[in-house]
Amino acid sequence: MSANLSAIFYLISGVLFILALRGLSSPETSRKGNLFGILGMIIAITVTFLSVGNFSIGFIYVLILLLAGGSIGTLIAYKIPMTAMPELVAGFHSLVGLAAVFVGISAFLNPEAFNLGLRGNIKIASLVEMSIGAAIGAITFSGSIIAFLKLRGIMSGSPITFKGQHYLNLLLGIVIIVLIFYLCNTQSESFFWRLIQISFLLGLLLIIPIGGADMPVVISMLNSYSGWAAAGIGFTLENSALIITGALVGSSGAILSYIMCKGMNRSFFNVILGGFGGTDQTLSSKGKDKKPVKSGNAEDAAFLMKNASSVIIVPGYGMAVAQAQHALREMVDSLKKNDVKVSYAVHPVAGRMPGHMNVLLAEANVPYDEVFELDEINNDFANCDVAYVIGANDVTNPIAKTDPQSPIYGMPILDVEKSKSVLFVKRSLSPGYAGVDNELFYRDNTLMLFSDAKKMTEEIVKSLN
């Protein structure tokens, strides 16, 4: 395939990627956006293969590995439950970063194959591009591994901090810049390997101080990092499709991170530097000493909701774990038959990744016009008869507004405590992912429903009917 024809098809795939992002910006058009993205990727991969022009043994190996990787990815996509999607995304981000590192290593060790010059005499511009791409890829890889371990529960979700941590991160960042400078001057292999090693270390140190409540922002941030890594390697390979795709992913991930930081009252620059979520964290037991909790059953909950004029549903990770979204939709339908006004309140970081709750609710065919973001519905809780909280812990915790020592202090929360009655579905009084005891459990207007979210919701449906 000629270079001009390849450029045209790469441009088409780039336009499709832009349309994909546009479609994914709204739940109503997300399916169409996903299809645009798939089509754009098919075109980009096909054109790249046809542009090689040399169907050698190496080409066949690449094709076999591509089919094997695609088959594994397809199998994982079909089998993975929505509750495990955040760690899956983190795992995939790590693979993107590692791929960027491998391409950077290949280009450095064998520049002739990439038309970058000779070994020891690589073009300076290409050397800068591959160095930056490989460094960001290494940071993305190790950072994503830590995020995966935290999300999977293999590693504690609590922040891991030590004195001088931020200064160490800054120092490592400066060292990376210095190494790139000397690498470009000397083209020494030892400088290149040190650059990769320190980047791996920096990725680890950037993510370990981040607490569980901030993990959705981490997913978004790592998504941005993986995009910039791909774009850097795209320049090295002189592949316009990879440059366009990487830039789109990098910029959209950065914008999403900024929006989420604003919604959580976090500093965007602290996110980039890995400096947020690192406050000392101690589990609060003050709530348990204040007063006993009030617990109820499905009949109590059904009675309160049936006699309410308005109910606000607050979904959280507990709903995702129990896969209770379909039972929840059935409960809402029953309430509507009793002329109860029902709406859904979704916090920007509810769940473990951006849009987690929106995807689950869409899966249960919840009408989009009934789902509201925090800033759209927060004032309605004061006039709400019943708030039904189904596993949303940290995003409803009033301590975020009262305790400066709390790791979630300053994070905007859903003001469910202002409702006349709060029904909180949870298995136990254990703290949420941020490791903070929820004061809402002990409020006079809160009725705890200790059960699996799906089982409790199904029992409420039976009582309503």
Coordinates of C-alpha atoms in Angstrom, one line a residue:
M1 CA 0.0 0.0 0.0
S2 CA 1.4 3.4 -1.0
A3 CA 2.3 6.0 1.6
N4 CA -0.4 8.5 0.4
L5 CA -3.1 5.8 0.6
S6 CA -2.0 4.8 4.1
A7 CA -2.1 8.4 5.2
I8 CA -5.6 8.7 4.0
F9 CA -6.8 5.6 5.8
Y10 CA -5.0 6.6 8.9
L11 CA -6.8 10.0 8.8
I12 CA -10.1 8.2 8.4
S13 CA -9.3 6.0 11.5
G14 CA -8.3 9.2 13.4
V15 CA -11.7 10.8 12.5
L16 CA -13.5 7.6 13.7
F17 CA -11.5 7.8 17.0
I18 CA -12.7 11.4 17.5
L19 CA -16.3 10.3 16.8
A20 CA -15.8 7.5 19.3
L21 CA -14.8 9.9 22.0
R22 CA -17.7 12.1 21.1
G23 CA -20.1 9.2 21.4
L24 CA -18.7 8.0 24.6
S25 CA -19.3 11.4 26.2
S26 CA -23.0 10.5 26.7
P27 CA -24.7 7.2 27.8
E28 CA -27.2 7.6 25.0
T29 CA -24.6 7.5 22.3
S30 CA -22.0 5.3 24.0
R31 CA -22.8 2.2 22.0
K32 CA -22.4 4.1 18.7
G33 CA -19.2 5.6 19.9
N34 CA -17.9 2.2 20.8
L35 CA -18.6 0.9 17.3
F36 CA -16.8 3.9 15.8
G37 CA -13.8 3.1 17.9
I38 CA -13.8 -0.6 16.9
L39 CA -14.1 0.3 13.2
G40 CA -11.2 2.9 13.5
M41 CA -9.0 0.4 15.2
I42 CA -9.7 -2.3 12.5
I43 CA -8.8 0.1 9.8
A44 CA -5.6 1.3 11.6
I45 CA -4.4 -2.3 12.2
T46 CA -5.2 -3.5 8.6
V47 CA -3.4 -0.5 7.0
T48 CA -0.4 -1.0 9.2
F49 CA -0.1 -4.6 8.1
L50 CA -0.6 -3.9 4.5
S51 CA 2.0 -1.1 4.7
V52 CA 4.7 -3.5 5.7
G53 CA 4.8 -5.0 2.3
N54 CA 7.2 -7.8 3.2
F55 CA 5.4 -11.0 4.2
S56 CA 8.4 -12.5 5.9
I57 CA 8.6 -15.2 8.7
G58 CA 8.7 -12.3 11.2
F59 CA 5.5 -11.0 9.8
I60 CA 3.8 -14.3 10.3
Y61 CA 5.0 -14.5 13.9
V62 CA 3.5 -11.0 14.5
L63 CA 0.2 -12.1 13.0
I64 CA 0.1 -15.3 15.1
L65 CA 0.9 -13.3 18.3
L66 CA -1.8 -10.7 17.3
L67 CA -4.4 -13.4 16.9
A68 CA -3.4 -15.0 20.2
G69 CA -3.5 -11.8 22.1
G70 CA -6.8 -10.8 20.5
S71 CA -8.3 -14.2 21.4
I72 CA -7.2 -13.9 25.0
G73 CA -8.5 -10.3 25.2
T74 CA -11.9 -11.4 23.8
L75 CA -12.1 -14.3 26.2
I76 CA -11.3 -12.0 29.2
A77 CA -13.9 -9.4 28.0
Y78 CA -16.6 -12.0 27.8
K79 CA -15.8 -13.6 31.2
I80 CA -14.9 -10.6 33.3
P81 CA -17.7 -9.3 35.6
M82 CA -18.4 -5.6 35.9
T83 CA -17.1 -5.6 39.5
A84 CA -13.6 -6.6 38.2
M85 CA -13.6 -4.1 35.3
P86 CA -11.6 -1.4 37.1
E87 CA -8.6 -3.7 37.8
L88 CA -8.9 -5.1 34.3
V89 CA -8.6 -1.6 32.9
A90 CA -5.6 -1.0 35.2
G91 CA -4.1 -4.2 33.9
F92 CA -4.6 -3.3 30.3
H93 CA -3.0 0.1 30.9
S94 CA 0.1 -1.7 32.2
L95 CA 0.3 -3.7 29.0
V96 CA 0.1 -0.5 26.9
G97 CA 2.9 1.0 28.9
L98 CA 5.0 -2.2 28.7
A99 CA 4.5 -2.3 24.9
A100 CA 5.8 1.3 24.7
V101 CA 8.9 0.3 26.7
F102 CA 9.5 -2.8 24.4
V103 CA 9.2 -0.7 21.2
G104 CA 11.5 1.9 22.7
I105 CA 14.1 -0.8 23.5
S106 CA 13.8 -2.3 20.1
A107 CA 14.2 1.1 18.4
F108 CA 17.3 1.9 20.5
L109 CA 19.0 -1.5 20.0
N110 CA 18.1 -1.8 16.3
P111 CA 17.6 1.7 14.9
E112 CA 18.3 0.6 11.3
A113 CA 15.1 -1.4 11.2
F114 CA 13.1 1.7 12.1
N115 CA 15.0 4.1 9.7
L116 CA 16.3 6.0 12.7
G117 CA 20.0 5.9 11.8
L118 CA 22.7 3.6 13.0
R119 CA 23.3 2.2 16.5
G120 CA 25.3 4.8 18.4
N121 CA 24.4 7.4 15.9
I122 CA 20.6 7.6 16.2
K123 CA 18.8 10.8 15.1
I124 CA 18.6 13.2 18.1
A125 CA 14.9 13.9 17.5
S126 CA 14.1 10.2 17.3
L127 CA 16.2 9.5 20.4
V128 CA 14.2 12.1 22.4
E129 CA 10.9 10.7 21.2
M130 CA 11.8 7.1 22.0
S131 CA 13.2 8.1 25.4
I132 CA 10.2 10.1 26.5
G133 CA 7.8 7.4 25.2
A134 CA 9.7 4.6 26.9
A135 CA 10.0 6.5 30.2
I136 CA 6.2 7.3 30.3
G137 CA 5.5 3.7 29.3
A138 CA 7.6 2.4 32.2
I139 CA 5.9 4.8 34.6
T140 CA 2.5 3.7 33.3
F141 CA 3.4 0.0 33.6
S142 CA 4.6 0.0 37.2
G143 CA 2.0 2.5 38.3
S144 CA -0.8 0.4 36.7
I145 CA 0.5 -2.7 38.4
I146 CA 0.2 -1.0 41.8
A147 CA -3.3 0.2 40.9
F148 CA -4.3 -3.3 39.9
L149 CA -3.0 -4.8 43.2
K150 CA -4.8 -2.2 45.2
L151 CA -8.1 -2.6 43.3
R152 CA -7.8 -6.4 43.4
G153 CA -7.3 -6.3 47.2
I154 CA -3.9 -8.1 47.0
M155 CA -2.3 -4.9 48.3
S156 CA -3.8 -2.6 50.9
G157 CA -5.8 0.3 49.5
S158 CA -4.5 2.6 52.3
P159 CA -1.9 5.2 51.3
I160 CA 1.7 4.2 51.8
T161 CA 3.7 7.3 52.7
F162 CA 7.1 8.2 54.1
K163 CA 8.9 11.4 54.9
G164 CA 10.3 13.2 52.0
Q165 CA 8.3 11.2 49.5
H166 CA 7.2 14.1 47.3
Y167 CA 10.8 15.4 47.2
L168 CA 12.0 12.0 46.1
N169 CA 9.4 11.9 43.3
L170 CA 10.6 15.4 42.2
L171 CA 14.2 14.3 42.3
L172 CA 13.5 11.2 40.2
G173 CA 11.7 13.3 37.7
I174 CA 14.7 15.6 37.4
V175 CA 17.0 12.6 37.1
I176 CA 14.9 11.3 34.2
I177 CA 15.2 14.6 32.4
V178 CA 19.0 14.7 33.0
L179 CA 19.4 11.1 31.8
I180 CA 17.5 11.9 28.6
F181 CA 19.8 14.9 28.0
Y182 CA 23.0 12.8 28.5
L183 CA 21.6 9.9 26.5
C184 CA 21.1 12.3 23.5
N185 CA 24.7 13.5 23.9
T186 CA 26.4 10.2 24.4
Q187 CA 23.9 7.6 23.1
S188 CA 25.3 5.4 25.9
E189 CA 23.4 2.1 26.4
S190 CA 23.9 2.3 30.2
F191 CA 22.1 5.7 30.3
F192 CA 19.2 4.2 28.4
W193 CA 18.8 1.3 30.8
R194 CA 19.1 3.5 33.8
L195 CA 16.4 5.7 32.4
I196 CA 14.0 2.7 32.1
Q197 CA 14.8 1.5 35.6
I198 CA 14.3 4.8 37.3
S199 CA 11.0 5.3 35.3
F200 CA 9.7 2.0 36.6
L201 CA 10.6 3.1 40.2
L202 CA 8.9 6.5 39.7
G203 CA 5.7 4.9 38.5
L204 CA 5.6 2.7 41.7
L205 CA 6.3 5.7 44.0
L206 CA 3.6 7.8 42.3
I207 CA 0.8 5.4 43.0
I208 CA 1.5 3.9 46.4
P209 CA 0.6 7.1 48.3
I210 CA -2.8 7.2 46.7
G211 CA -5.8 6.1 48.9
G212 CA -8.7 3.9 47.9
A213 CA -11.2 6.8 47.7
D214 CA -9.1 8.4 45.0
M215 CA -8.6 5.3 42.9
P216 CA -11.1 6.2 40.1
V217 CA -8.9 9.3 39.4
V218 CA -5.9 7.1 39.3
I219 CA -7.5 5.0 36.6
S220 CA -8.2 8.1 34.5
M221 CA -4.7 9.4 35.1
L222 CA -3.0 6.2 34.0
N223 CA -5.2 6.1 31.0
S224 CA -3.8 9.5 30.1
Y225 CA -0.2 8.3 30.7
S226 CA -0.7 5.3 28.5
G227 CA -1.9 7.6 25.7
W228 CA 1.1 9.9 25.9
A229 CA 3.4 6.8 25.9
A230 CA 1.7 5.6 22.7
A231 CA 2.0 9.0 21.1
G232 CA 5.7 9.2 21.9
I233 CA 6.4 5.8 20.4
G234 CA 4.2 6.8 17.4
F235 CA 6.7 9.6 16.6
T236 CA 9.5 7.1 16.9
L237 CA 7.8 4.8 14.4
E238 CA 6.6 7.7 12.3
N239 CA 3.1 6.2 12.5
S240 CA 0.5 8.9 12.2
A241 CA -2.3 6.6 13.5
L242 CA -0.5 5.8 16.7
I243 CA 0.3 9.5 17.2
I244 CA -3.3 10.5 16.7
T245 CA -4.7 7.7 18.9
G246 CA -2.1 8.3 21.6
A247 CA -2.8 12.1 21.6
L248 CA -6.5 11.5 21.8
V249 CA -6.3 9.1 24.7
G250 CA -3.7 11.2 26.5
S251 CA -5.6 14.4 26.2
S252 CA -9.0 13.0 26.9
G253 CA -7.7 11.1 29.9
A254 CA -6.1 14.3 31.2
I255 CA -9.3 16.3 30.7
L256 CA -11.3 13.6 32.5
S257 CA -8.8 13.5 35.4
Y258 CA -9.1 17.3 35.7
I259 CA -12.9 17.1 35.7
M260 CA -12.9 14.4 38.4
C261 CA -10.3 16.3 40.5
K262 CA -12.5 19.3 40.4
G263 CA -15.5 17.2 41.4
M264 CA -13.5 15.8 44.3
N265 CA -11.9 19.1 45.4
R266 CA -8.4 17.7 44.6
S267 CA -5.4 19.4 43.0
F268 CA -4.9 18.4 39.4
F269 CA -1.1 18.9 39.7
N270 CA -1.0 16.8 42.9
V271 CA -2.7 14.0 41.0
I272 CA 0.0 14.2 38.2
L273 CA 2.8 14.1 40.8
G274 CA 1.2 11.3 42.9
G275 CA 0.9 13.6 45.9
F276 CA -2.8 13.3 46.8
G277 CA -4.5 10.8 49.0
G278 CA -1.5 10.6 51.1
T279 CA -2.7 11.9 54.4
D280 CA -2.2 9.7 57.4
Q281 CA -5.2 7.6 57.7
T282 CA -6.7 6.1 60.9
L283 CA -9.9 4.2 61.1
S284 CA -12.4 6.2 63.0
S285 CA -14.3 4.3 65.7
K286 CA -15.9 7.4 67.2
G287 CA -19.2 6.6 65.5
K288 CA -19.4 3.2 67.1
D289 CA -19.0 4.8 70.6
K290 CA -21.6 7.5 70.0
K291 CA -24.8 5.4 69.8
P292 CA -26.1 2.1 68.5
V293 CA -27.3 1.8 65.0
K294 CA -30.9 1.2 64.0
S295 CA -31.4 -1.8 61.8
G296 CA -34.5 -2.9 59.9
N297 CA -35.7 -5.4 57.3
A298 CA -37.2 -5.4 53.8
E299 CA -40.8 -4.9 55.2
D300 CA -39.7 -1.7 57.0
A301 CA -38.0 -0.4 53.9
A302 CA -40.9 -1.2 51.7
F303 CA -43.3 0.6 54.1
L304 CA -41.2 3.7 54.1
M305 CA -40.8 3.9 50.4
K306 CA -44.3 3.0 49.5
N307 CA -45.6 5.9 51.7
A308 CA -43.0 8.4 50.3
S309 CA -43.6 10.9 47.6
S310 CA -40.0 11.0 46.4
V311 CA -37.1 8.5 46.6
I312 CA -33.5 9.0 45.6
I313 CA -31.4 5.9 44.8
V314 CA -27.7 6.2 45.5
P315 CA -25.8 3.3 43.8
G316 CA -22.3 2.3 44.8
Y317 CA -19.8 -0.5 44.6
G318 CA -21.9 -2.7 46.8
M319 CA -24.5 -2.7 44.1
A320 CA -21.8 -3.7 41.6
V321 CA -20.5 -6.6 43.7
A322 CA -24.0 -8.0 44.2
Q323 CA -25.0 -7.3 40.6
A324 CA -28.2 -5.8 42.0
Q325 CA -28.9 -3.3 39.2
H326 CA -31.7 -5.4 37.6
A327 CA -33.4 -6.0 41.0
L328 CA -33.1 -2.3 41.7
R329 CA -34.8 -1.4 38.4
E330 CA -37.6 -3.8 39.3
M331 CA -38.0 -2.1 42.7
V332 CA -38.1 1.3 41.1
D333 CA -40.8 0.1 38.6
S334 CA -42.9 -1.1 41.6
L335 CA -42.5 2.3 43.3
K336 CA -43.6 4.2 40.2
K337 CA -46.8 2.1 40.1
N338 CA -47.5 3.6 43.6
D339 CA -46.9 7.1 42.1
V340 CA -43.6 7.6 43.9
K341 CA -41.1 9.9 42.2
V342 CA -37.8 8.1 41.8
S343 CA -34.4 9.4 40.6
Y344 CA -30.8 8.2 40.8
A345 CA -27.9 10.1 42.3
V346 CA -24.4 9.1 40.9
H347 CA -21.2 10.5 42.5
P348 CA -18.4 11.1 40.1
V349 CA -16.2 8.5 41.7
A350 CA -18.8 6.0 42.8
G351 CA -17.5 2.5 42.2
R352 CA -13.9 1.9 41.2
M353 CA -13.6 3.7 37.9
P354 CA -15.2 6.7 36.0
G355 CA -18.7 5.8 34.8
H356 CA -18.9 2.5 36.7
M357 CA -22.4 3.1 38.0
N358 CA -23.7 4.7 34.8
V359 CA -22.7 1.5 32.9
L360 CA -24.4 -0.8 35.4
L361 CA -27.6 1.3 35.4
A362 CA -27.6 1.4 31.6
E363 CA -27.2 -2.4 31.6
A364 CA -30.5 -2.5 33.6
N365 CA -32.2 -0.2 31.0
V366 CA -32.6 2.7 33.5
P367 CA -33.8 5.7 31.6
Y368 CA -31.0 8.2 31.2
D369 CA -33.2 11.2 32.2
E370 CA -33.6 9.7 35.7
V371 CA -29.8 9.5 36.4
F372 CA -28.3 12.7 37.8
E373 CA -24.8 13.8 38.7
L374 CA -23.9 15.1 42.2
D375 CA -24.1 18.8 41.3
E376 CA -27.5 18.3 39.6
I377 CA -29.3 16.5 42.4
N378 CA -27.5 17.3 45.7
N379 CA -29.9 20.0 46.7
D380 CA -32.9 17.6 46.2
F381 CA -31.9 15.5 49.2
A382 CA -33.3 18.1 51.6
N383 CA -36.8 17.7 50.1
C384 CA -36.5 13.9 49.7
D385 CA -38.6 11.5 51.8
V386 CA -36.3 8.4 51.4
A387 CA -32.7 8.0 50.2
Y388 CA -31.9 4.4 49.3
V389 CA -28.2 3.9 49.5
I390 CA -27.1 0.7 48.0
G391 CA -23.4 0.1 48.8
A392 CA -22.2 3.7 48.3
N393 CA -20.0 4.2 51.4
D394 CA -17.3 6.8 51.1
V395 CA -19.2 9.1 48.7
T396 CA -22.0 9.6 51.3
N397 CA -19.8 9.9 54.4
P398 CA -20.5 13.3 56.3
I399 CA -17.0 13.1 57.8
A400 CA -15.7 14.4 54.5
K401 CA -17.1 17.8 55.5
T402 CA -16.1 17.8 59.2
D403 CA -12.8 16.0 59.9
P404 CA -9.7 17.7 58.4
Q405 CA -7.6 14.6 59.4
S406 CA -9.7 12.3 57.2
P407 CA -8.2 11.1 53.9
I408 CA -11.5 12.0 52.2
Y409 CA -11.8 15.5 53.8
G410 CA -12.8 18.1 51.2
M411 CA -14.2 15.6 48.8
P412 CA -17.8 16.6 47.8
I413 CA -20.3 14.0 48.9
L414 CA -23.9 13.2 48.2
D415 CA -25.9 14.9 51.0
V416 CA -28.0 11.9 51.8
E417 CA -28.0 12.7 55.5
K418 CA -30.4 15.6 54.7
S419 CA -33.1 13.2 53.6
K420 CA -36.0 12.6 56.0
S421 CA -35.1 8.9 56.0
V422 CA -32.0 7.0 54.9
L423 CA -32.1 3.3 54.0
F424 CA -28.5 2.1 53.9
V425 CA -28.0 -1.4 52.4
K426 CA -24.7 -2.9 53.5
R427 CA -23.4 -6.3 54.7
S428 CA -21.8 -4.9 57.9
L429 CA -20.5 -1.7 59.6
S430 CA -17.1 -2.2 58.0
P431 CA -15.5 1.0 56.5
G432 CA -15.5 1.7 52.8
Y433 CA -12.6 1.4 50.4
A434 CA -10.9 4.5 51.9
G435 CA -10.8 2.8 55.3
V436 CA -13.0 5.4 57.0
D437 CA -15.9 4.7 59.3
N438 CA -19.1 6.2 57.9
E439 CA -20.9 8.6 60.4
L440 CA -24.1 8.2 58.4
F441 CA -24.6 4.7 59.9
Y442 CA -25.2 6.3 63.3
R443 CA -27.6 9.1 62.4
D444 CA -31.1 9.1 63.8
N445 CA -32.7 9.2 60.4
T446 CA -30.7 6.2 59.1
L447 CA -32.0 2.6 59.0
M448 CA -29.4 0.0 58.3
L449 CA -30.4 -2.9 56.1
F450 CA -27.7 -5.6 56.8
S451 CA -27.8 -7.9 53.8
D452 CA -26.5 -8.6 50.3
A453 CA -27.6 -5.8 48.1
K454 CA -29.4 -7.9 45.5
K455 CA -31.1 -10.1 48.1
M456 CA -32.3 -7.2 50.1
T457 CA -33.6 -5.4 47.1
E458 CA -35.5 -8.5 45.8
E459 CA -37.1 -8.9 49.3
I460 CA -38.2 -5.2 49.2
V461 CA -39.8 -5.8 45.7
K462 CA -41.7 -8.8 47.2
S463 CA -42.9 -6.6 50.0
L464 CA -43.9 -3.8 47.7
N465 CA -46.0 -6.2 45.6

